[in-house]
mmCIF file of C-alpha atoms in Angstrom:
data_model
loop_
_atom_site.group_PDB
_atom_site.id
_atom_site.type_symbol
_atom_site.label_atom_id
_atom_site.label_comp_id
_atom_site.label_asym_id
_atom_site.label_seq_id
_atom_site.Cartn_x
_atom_site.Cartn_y
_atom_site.Cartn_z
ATOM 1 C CA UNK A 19 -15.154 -13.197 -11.061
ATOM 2 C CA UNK A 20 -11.401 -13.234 -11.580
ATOM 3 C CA UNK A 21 -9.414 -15.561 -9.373
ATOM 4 C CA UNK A 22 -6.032 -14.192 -9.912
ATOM 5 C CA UNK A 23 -4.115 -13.387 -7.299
ATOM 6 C CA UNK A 24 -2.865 -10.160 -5.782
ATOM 7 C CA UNK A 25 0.717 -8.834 -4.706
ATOM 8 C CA UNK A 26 0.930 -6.904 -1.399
ATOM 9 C CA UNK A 27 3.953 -4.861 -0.604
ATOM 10 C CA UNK A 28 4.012 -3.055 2.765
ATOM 11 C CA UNK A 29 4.718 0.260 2.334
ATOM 12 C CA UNK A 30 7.216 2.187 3.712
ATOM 13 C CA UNK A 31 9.530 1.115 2.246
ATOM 14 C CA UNK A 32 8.421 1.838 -1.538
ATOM 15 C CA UNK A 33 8.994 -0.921 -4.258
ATOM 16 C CA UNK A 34 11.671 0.906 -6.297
ATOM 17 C CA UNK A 35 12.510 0.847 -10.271
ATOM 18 C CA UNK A 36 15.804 -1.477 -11.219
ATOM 19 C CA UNK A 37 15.201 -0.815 -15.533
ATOM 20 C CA UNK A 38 12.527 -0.944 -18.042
ATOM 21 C CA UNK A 39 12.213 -0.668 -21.867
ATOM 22 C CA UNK A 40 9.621 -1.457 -24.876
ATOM 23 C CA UNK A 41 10.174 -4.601 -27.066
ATOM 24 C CA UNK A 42 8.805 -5.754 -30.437
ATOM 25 C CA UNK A 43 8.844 -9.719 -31.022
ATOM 26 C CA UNK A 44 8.190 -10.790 -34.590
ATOM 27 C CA UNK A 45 6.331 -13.804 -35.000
ATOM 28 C CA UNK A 46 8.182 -16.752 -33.966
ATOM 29 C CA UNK A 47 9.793 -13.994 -31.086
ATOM 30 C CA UNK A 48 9.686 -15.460 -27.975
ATOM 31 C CA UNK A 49 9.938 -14.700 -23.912
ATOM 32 C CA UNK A 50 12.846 -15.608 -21.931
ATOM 33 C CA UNK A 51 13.343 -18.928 -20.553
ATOM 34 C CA UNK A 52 14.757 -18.315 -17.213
ATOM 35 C CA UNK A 53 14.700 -18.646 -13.336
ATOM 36 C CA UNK A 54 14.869 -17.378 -9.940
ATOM 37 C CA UNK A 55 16.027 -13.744 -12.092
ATOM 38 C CA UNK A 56 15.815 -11.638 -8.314
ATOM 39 C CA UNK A 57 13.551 -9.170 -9.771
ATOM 40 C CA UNK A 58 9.898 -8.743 -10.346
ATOM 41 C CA UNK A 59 9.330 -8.667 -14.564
ATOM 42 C CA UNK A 60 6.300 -6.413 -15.153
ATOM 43 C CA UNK A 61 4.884 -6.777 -18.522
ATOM 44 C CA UNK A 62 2.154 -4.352 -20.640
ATOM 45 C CA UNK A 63 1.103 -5.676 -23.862
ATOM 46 C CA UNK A 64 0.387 -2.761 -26.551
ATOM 47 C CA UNK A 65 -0.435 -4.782 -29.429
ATOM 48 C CA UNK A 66 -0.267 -8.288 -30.920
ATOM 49 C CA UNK A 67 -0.820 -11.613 -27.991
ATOM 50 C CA UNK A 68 2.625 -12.513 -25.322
ATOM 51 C CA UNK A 69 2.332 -16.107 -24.438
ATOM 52 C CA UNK A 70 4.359 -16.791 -21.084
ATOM 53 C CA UNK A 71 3.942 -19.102 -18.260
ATOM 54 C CA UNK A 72 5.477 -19.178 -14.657
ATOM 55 C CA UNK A 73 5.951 -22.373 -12.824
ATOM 56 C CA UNK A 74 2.347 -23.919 -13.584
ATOM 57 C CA UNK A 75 0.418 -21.345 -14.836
ATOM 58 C CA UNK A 76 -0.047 -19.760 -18.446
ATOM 59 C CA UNK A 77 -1.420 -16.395 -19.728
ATOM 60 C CA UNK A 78 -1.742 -15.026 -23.150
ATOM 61 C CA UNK A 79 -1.705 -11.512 -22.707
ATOM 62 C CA UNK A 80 -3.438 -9.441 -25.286
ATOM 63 C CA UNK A 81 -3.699 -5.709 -25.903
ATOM 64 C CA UNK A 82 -4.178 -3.535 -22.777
ATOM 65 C CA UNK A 83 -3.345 -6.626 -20.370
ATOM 66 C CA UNK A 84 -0.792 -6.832 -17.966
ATOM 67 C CA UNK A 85 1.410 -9.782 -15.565
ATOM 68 C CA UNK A 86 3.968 -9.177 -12.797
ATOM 69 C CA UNK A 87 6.138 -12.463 -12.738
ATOM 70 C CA UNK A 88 8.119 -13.003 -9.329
ATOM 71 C CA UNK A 89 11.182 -12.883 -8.833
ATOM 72 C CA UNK A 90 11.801 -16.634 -7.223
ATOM 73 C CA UNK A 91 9.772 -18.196 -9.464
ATOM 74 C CA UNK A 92 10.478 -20.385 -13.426
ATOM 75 C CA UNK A 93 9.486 -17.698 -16.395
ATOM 76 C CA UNK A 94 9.179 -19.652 -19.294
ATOM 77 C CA UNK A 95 7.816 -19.435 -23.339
ATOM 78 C CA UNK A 96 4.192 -20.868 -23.457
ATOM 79 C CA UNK A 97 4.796 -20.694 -27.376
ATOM 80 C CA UNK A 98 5.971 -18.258 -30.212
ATOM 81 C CA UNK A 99 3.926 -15.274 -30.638
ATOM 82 C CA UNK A 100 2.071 -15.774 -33.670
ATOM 83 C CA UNK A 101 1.951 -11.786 -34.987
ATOM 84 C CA UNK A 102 4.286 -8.364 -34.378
ATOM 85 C CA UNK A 103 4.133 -8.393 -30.825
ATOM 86 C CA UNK A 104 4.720 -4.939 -28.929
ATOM 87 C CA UNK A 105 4.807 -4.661 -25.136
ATOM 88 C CA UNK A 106 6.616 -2.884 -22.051
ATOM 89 C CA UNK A 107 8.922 -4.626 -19.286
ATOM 90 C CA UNK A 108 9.745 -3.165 -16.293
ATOM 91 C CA UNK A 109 12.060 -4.822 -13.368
ATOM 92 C CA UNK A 110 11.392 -4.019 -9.672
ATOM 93 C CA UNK A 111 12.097 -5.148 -5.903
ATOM 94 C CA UNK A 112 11.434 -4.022 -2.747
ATOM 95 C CA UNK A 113 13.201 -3.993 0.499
ATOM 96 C CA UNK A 114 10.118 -4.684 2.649
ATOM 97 C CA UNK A 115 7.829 -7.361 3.435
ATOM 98 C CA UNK A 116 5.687 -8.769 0.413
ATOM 99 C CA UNK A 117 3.129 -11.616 -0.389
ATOM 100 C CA UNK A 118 1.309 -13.164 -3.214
ATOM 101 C CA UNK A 119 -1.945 -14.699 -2.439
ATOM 102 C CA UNK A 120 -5.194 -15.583 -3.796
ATOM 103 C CA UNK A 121 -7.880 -13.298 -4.459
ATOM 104 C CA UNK A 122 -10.327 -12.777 -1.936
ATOM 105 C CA UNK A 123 -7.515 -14.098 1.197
ATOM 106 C CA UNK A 124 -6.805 -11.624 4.114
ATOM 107 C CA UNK A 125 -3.257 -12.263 4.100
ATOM 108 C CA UNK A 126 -0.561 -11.169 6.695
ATOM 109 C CA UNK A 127 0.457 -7.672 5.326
ATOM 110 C CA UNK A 128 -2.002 -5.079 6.585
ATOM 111 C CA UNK A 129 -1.498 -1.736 6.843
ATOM 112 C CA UNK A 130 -2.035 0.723 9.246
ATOM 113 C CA UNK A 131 -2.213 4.494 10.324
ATOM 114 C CA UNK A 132 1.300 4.947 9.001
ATOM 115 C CA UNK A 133 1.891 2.586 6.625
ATOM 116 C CA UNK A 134 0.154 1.416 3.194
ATOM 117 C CA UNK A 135 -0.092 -1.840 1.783
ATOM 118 C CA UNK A 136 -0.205 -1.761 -2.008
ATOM 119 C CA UNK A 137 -1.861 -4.148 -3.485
ATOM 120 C CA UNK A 138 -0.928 -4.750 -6.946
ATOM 121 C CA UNK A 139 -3.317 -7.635 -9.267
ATOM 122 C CA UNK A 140 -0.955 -10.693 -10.568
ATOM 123 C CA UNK A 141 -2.625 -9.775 -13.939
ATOM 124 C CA UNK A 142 -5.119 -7.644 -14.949
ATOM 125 C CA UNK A 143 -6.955 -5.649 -18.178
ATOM 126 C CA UNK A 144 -7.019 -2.198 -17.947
ATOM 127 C CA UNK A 145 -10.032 -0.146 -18.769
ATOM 128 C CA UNK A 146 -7.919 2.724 -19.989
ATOM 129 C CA UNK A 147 -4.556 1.382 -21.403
ATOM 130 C CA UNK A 148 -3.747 4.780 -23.051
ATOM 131 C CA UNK A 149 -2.926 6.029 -19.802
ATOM 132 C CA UNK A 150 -0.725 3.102 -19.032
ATOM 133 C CA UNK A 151 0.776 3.546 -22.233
ATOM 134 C CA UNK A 152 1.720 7.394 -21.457
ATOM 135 C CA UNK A 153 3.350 6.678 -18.143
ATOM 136 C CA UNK A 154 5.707 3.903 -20.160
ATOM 137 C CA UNK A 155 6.548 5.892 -22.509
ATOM 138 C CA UNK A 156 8.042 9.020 -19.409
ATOM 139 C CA UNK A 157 9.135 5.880 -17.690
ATOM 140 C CA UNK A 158 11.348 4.737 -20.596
ATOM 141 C CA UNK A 159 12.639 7.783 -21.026
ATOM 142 C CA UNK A 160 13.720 8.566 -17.694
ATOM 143 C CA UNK A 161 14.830 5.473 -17.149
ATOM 144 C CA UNK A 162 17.695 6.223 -20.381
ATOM 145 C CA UNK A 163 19.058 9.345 -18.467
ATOM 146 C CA UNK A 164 22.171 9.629 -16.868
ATOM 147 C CA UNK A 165 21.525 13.193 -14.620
ATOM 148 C CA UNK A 166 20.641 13.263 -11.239
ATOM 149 C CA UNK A 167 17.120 14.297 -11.969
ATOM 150 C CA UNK A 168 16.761 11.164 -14.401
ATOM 151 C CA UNK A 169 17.039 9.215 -10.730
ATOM 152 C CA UNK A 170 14.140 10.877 -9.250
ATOM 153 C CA UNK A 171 11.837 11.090 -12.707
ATOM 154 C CA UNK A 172 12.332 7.331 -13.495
ATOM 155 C CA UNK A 173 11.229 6.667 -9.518
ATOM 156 C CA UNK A 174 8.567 8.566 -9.834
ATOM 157 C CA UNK A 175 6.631 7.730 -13.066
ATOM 158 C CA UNK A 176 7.240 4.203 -11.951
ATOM 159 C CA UNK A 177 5.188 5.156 -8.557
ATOM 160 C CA UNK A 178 2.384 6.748 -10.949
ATOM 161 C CA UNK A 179 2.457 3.177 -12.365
ATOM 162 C CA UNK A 180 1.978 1.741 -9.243
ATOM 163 C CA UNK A 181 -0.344 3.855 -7.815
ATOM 164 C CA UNK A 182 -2.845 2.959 -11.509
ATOM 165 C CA UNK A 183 -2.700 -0.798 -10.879
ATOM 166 C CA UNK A 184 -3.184 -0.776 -7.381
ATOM 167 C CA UNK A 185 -6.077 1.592 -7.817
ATOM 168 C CA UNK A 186 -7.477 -0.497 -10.942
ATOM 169 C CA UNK A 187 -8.086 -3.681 -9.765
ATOM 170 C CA UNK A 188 -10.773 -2.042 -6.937
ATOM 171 C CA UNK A 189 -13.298 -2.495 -9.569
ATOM 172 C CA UNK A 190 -13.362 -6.138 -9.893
ATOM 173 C CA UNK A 191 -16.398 -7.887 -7.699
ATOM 174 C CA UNK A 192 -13.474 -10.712 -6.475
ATOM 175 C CA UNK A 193 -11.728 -8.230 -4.181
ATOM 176 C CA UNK A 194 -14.486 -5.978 -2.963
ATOM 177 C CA UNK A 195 -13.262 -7.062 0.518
ATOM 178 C CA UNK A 196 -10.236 -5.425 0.857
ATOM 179 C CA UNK A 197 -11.525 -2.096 -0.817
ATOM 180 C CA UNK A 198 -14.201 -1.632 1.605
ATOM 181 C CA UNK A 199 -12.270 -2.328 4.456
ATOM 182 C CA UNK A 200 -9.869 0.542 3.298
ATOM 183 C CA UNK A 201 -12.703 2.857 2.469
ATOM 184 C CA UNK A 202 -14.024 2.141 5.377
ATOM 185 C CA UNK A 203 -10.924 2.726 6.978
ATOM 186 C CA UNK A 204 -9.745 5.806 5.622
ATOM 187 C CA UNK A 205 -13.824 7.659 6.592
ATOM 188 C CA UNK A 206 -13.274 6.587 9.963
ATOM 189 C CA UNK A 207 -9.791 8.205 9.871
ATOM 190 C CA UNK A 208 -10.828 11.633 8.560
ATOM 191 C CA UNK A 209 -14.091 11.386 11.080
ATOM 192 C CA UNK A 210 -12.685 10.133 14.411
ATOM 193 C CA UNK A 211 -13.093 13.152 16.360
ATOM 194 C CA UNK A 212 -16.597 12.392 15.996
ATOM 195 C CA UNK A 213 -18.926 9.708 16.957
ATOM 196 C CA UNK A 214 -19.017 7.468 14.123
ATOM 197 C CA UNK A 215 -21.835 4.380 14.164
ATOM 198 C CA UNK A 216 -21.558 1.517 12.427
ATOM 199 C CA UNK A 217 -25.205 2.107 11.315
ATOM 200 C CA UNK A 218 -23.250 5.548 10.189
ATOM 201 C CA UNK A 219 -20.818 3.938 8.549
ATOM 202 C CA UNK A 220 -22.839 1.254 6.708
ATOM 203 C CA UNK A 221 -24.905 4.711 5.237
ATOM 204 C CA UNK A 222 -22.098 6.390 3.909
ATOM 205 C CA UNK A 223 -20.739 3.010 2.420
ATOM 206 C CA UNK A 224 -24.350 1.752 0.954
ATOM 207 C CA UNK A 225 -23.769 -1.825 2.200
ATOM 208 C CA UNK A 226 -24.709 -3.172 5.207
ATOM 209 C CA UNK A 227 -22.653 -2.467 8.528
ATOM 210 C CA UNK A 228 -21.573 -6.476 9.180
ATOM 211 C CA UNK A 229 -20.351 -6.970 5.823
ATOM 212 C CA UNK A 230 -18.230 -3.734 6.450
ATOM 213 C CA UNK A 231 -17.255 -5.015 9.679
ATOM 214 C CA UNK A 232 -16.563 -8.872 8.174
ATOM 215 C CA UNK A 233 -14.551 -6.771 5.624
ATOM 216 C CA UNK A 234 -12.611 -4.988 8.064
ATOM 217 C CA UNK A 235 -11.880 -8.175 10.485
ATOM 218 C CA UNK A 236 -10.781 -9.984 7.283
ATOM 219 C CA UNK A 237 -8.042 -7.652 6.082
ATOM 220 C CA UNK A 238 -7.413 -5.123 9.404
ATOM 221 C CA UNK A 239 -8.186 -8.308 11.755
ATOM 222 C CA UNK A 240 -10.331 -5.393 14.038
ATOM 223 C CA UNK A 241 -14.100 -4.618 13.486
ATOM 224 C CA UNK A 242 -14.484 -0.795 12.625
ATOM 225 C CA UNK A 243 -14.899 0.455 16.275
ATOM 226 C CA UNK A 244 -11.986 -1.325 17.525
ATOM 227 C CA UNK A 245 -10.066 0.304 14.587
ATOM 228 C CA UNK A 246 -11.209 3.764 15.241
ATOM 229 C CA UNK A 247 -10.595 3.335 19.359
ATOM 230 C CA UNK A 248 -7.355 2.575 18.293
ATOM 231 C CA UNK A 249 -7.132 5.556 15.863
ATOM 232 C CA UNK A 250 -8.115 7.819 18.099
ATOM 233 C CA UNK A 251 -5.176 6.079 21.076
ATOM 234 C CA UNK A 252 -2.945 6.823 18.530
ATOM 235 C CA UNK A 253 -3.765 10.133 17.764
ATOM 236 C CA UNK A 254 -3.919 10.771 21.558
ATOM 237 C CA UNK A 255 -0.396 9.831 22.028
ATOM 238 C CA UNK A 256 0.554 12.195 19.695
ATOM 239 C CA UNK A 257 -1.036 15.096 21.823
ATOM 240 C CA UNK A 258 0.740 13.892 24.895
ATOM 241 C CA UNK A 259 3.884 13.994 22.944
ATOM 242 C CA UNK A 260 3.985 17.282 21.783
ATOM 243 C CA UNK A 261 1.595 19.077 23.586
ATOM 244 C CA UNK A 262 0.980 20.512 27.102
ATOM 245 C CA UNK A 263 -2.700 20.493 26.778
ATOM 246 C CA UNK A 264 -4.694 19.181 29.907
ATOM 247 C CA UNK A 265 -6.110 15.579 29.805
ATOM 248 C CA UNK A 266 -9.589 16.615 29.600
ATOM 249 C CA UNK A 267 -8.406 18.520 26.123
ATOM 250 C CA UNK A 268 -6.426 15.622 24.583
ATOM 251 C CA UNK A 269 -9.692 13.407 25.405
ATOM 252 C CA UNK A 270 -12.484 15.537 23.223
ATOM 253 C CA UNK A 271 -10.030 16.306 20.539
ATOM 254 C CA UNK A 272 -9.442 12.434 19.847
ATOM 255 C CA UNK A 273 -13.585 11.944 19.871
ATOM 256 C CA UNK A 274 -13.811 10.772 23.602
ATOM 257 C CA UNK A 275 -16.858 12.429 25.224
ATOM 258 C CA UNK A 276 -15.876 11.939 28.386
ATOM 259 C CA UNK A 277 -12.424 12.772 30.559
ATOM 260 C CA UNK A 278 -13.144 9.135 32.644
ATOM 261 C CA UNK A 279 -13.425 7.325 29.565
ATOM 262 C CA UNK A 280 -10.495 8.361 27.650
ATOM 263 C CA UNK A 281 -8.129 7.285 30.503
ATOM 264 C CA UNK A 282 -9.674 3.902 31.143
ATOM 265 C CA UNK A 283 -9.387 2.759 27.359
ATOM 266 C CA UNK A 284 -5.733 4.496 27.772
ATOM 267 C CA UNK A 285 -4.535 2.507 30.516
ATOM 268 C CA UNK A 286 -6.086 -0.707 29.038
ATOM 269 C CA UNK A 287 -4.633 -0.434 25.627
ATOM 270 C CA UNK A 288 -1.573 1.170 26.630
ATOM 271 C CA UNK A 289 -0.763 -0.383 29.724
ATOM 272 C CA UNK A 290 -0.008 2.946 31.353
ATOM 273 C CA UNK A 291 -1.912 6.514 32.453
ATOM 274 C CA UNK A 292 -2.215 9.274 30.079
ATOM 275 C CA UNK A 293 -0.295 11.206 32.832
ATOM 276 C CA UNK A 294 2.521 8.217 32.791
ATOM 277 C CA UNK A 295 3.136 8.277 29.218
ATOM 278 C CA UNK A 296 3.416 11.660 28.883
ATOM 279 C CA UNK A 297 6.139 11.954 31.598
ATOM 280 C CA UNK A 298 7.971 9.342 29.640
ATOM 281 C CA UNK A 299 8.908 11.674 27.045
ATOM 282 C CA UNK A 300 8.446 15.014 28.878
ATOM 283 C CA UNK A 301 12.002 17.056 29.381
ATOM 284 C CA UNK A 302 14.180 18.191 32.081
ATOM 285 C CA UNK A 303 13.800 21.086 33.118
ATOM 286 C CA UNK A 304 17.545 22.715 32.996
ATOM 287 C CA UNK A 305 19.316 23.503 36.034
ATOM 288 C CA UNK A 306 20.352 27.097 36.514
ATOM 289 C CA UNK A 307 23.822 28.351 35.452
ATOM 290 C CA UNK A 308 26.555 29.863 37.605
ATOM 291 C CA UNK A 309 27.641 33.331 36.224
ATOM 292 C CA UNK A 310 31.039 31.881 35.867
ATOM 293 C CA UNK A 311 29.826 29.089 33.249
ATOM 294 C CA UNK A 312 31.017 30.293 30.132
ATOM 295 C CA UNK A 313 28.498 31.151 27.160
#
């Protein structure tokens, strides 16, 4: 099982592009020697081997193989590439929290209802490089144009990119973890008006409802019921927001069966009444206006 680590950037706000391009090294070419550079240096080998190192680690990246270096860290030459070595670079940053840690580790980054923490692998081989490759290539060229539109193209291919690493890496055994805790998470999302078991959930999953529940404590820090009772709070508060539906409503349409219940866990996780919070935001009602007030 791999042991590299993974990148987590909570999400919003979105890692965004900086500049990108494709390089050729002949043999004896060589990668920068340089530190603390401010920007993550993504790099996609097409062909030939990269040999690179950061602080005290080394990779030789082959053909369909890919590193993010940080930005705080040495980037160094492990040796001269030995053939014609082609491969893409592309310089990021983000304005939110990140992390780097090892595989398999919970970390501190989690996201939530609202927010998405993508999880991107240190390095990785992809199974299907060509599309990789494709999504360079638009990136590349967007990333040359001067128009407004060239802004928003270059942003978003690099997203695309993104979005394929942080969906690739789900295959390998090391971090099963955190993508069943975010499957799990996202079923008992689009199912919490329901009642949703853990027997339930380890069924739809195929694995066994306290490994799902280990898996959820570990990255969430909640076991799967806590997680949807606090799902369905949310969604509650919502209701009270920006509806005048009775209690009793609000309560079945966030999956609580009965009117009793639904205030109770309120109250306790919320510190105040369903009633209470929705007066917090509910408007004045406008006093009447003389005839003489002008229009």
């Amino acid at each position: 099982m791999s042991s590299d680590p993974l990148f987590t950037f909570l999400s919003p706000p979105l890692p965004y592009f900086i500049e990108s391009n494709r390089k050729t090294y002949a043999p004896g070419g060589e990668h920068p020697n340089r530190r603390n550079i401010g920007v993550f240096d993504l790099l996609f080998v097409h062909s030939g081997t990269l040999h690179v190192g950061e602080e005290q680690r080394a990779w030789s990246l082959g053909a369909g193989q890919m590193l993010i270096l940080r930005p705080d860290r040495w980037h160094y030459p492990v040796k001269p590439c030995e053939e014609e070595t082609v491969f893409d670079w592309v310089h990021f940053q983000t304005p939110g929290p990140w992390e780097e840690l090892d595989a398999g580790s919970g970390g501190t980054l989690r996201g939530d209802y609202y927010s998405y923490a993508i999880r991107l692998p240190k390095s990785m081989t992809l199974a299907y490089p060509e599309e990789a490759i494709a999504l360079f290539g638009k990136l590349h060229e967007a990333a040359m144009g001067t128009s407004h539109a060239a802004f928003w193209q270059r942003q978003q291919w690099f997203l695309h990119l993104l979005q394929l690493f942080d969906e690739g890496w789900r295959t390998d055994a090391a971090k099963a973890p955190i993508a069943v805790a975010e499957e799990a998470a996202a079923y008992l999302k689009r199912h919490y008006r329901t009642t949703v078991t853990n027997r339930q959930l380890g069924d739809v999953l195929g694995l066994h409802p306290n490994y799902i529940a280990r898996c959820m404590t570990e990255v969430f820090d909640c076991t799967p019921q806590q997680y949807l009772l606090s799902y369905r709070l949310d969604q509650a508060k919502l209701l009270l927001m920006k509806t005048n539906w009775p209690i009793s409503r609000i309560a079945g349409e966030t999956g609580f069966k009965q009117t009793p219940h639904f205030s109770r866990s309120f109250s306790e996780h919320v510190g105040v009444t369903p009633l209470l919070f929705r007066k917090r935001y509910a408007g004045r009602t406008l006093p009447s206006r003389r005839r003489e007030d002008p229009e």
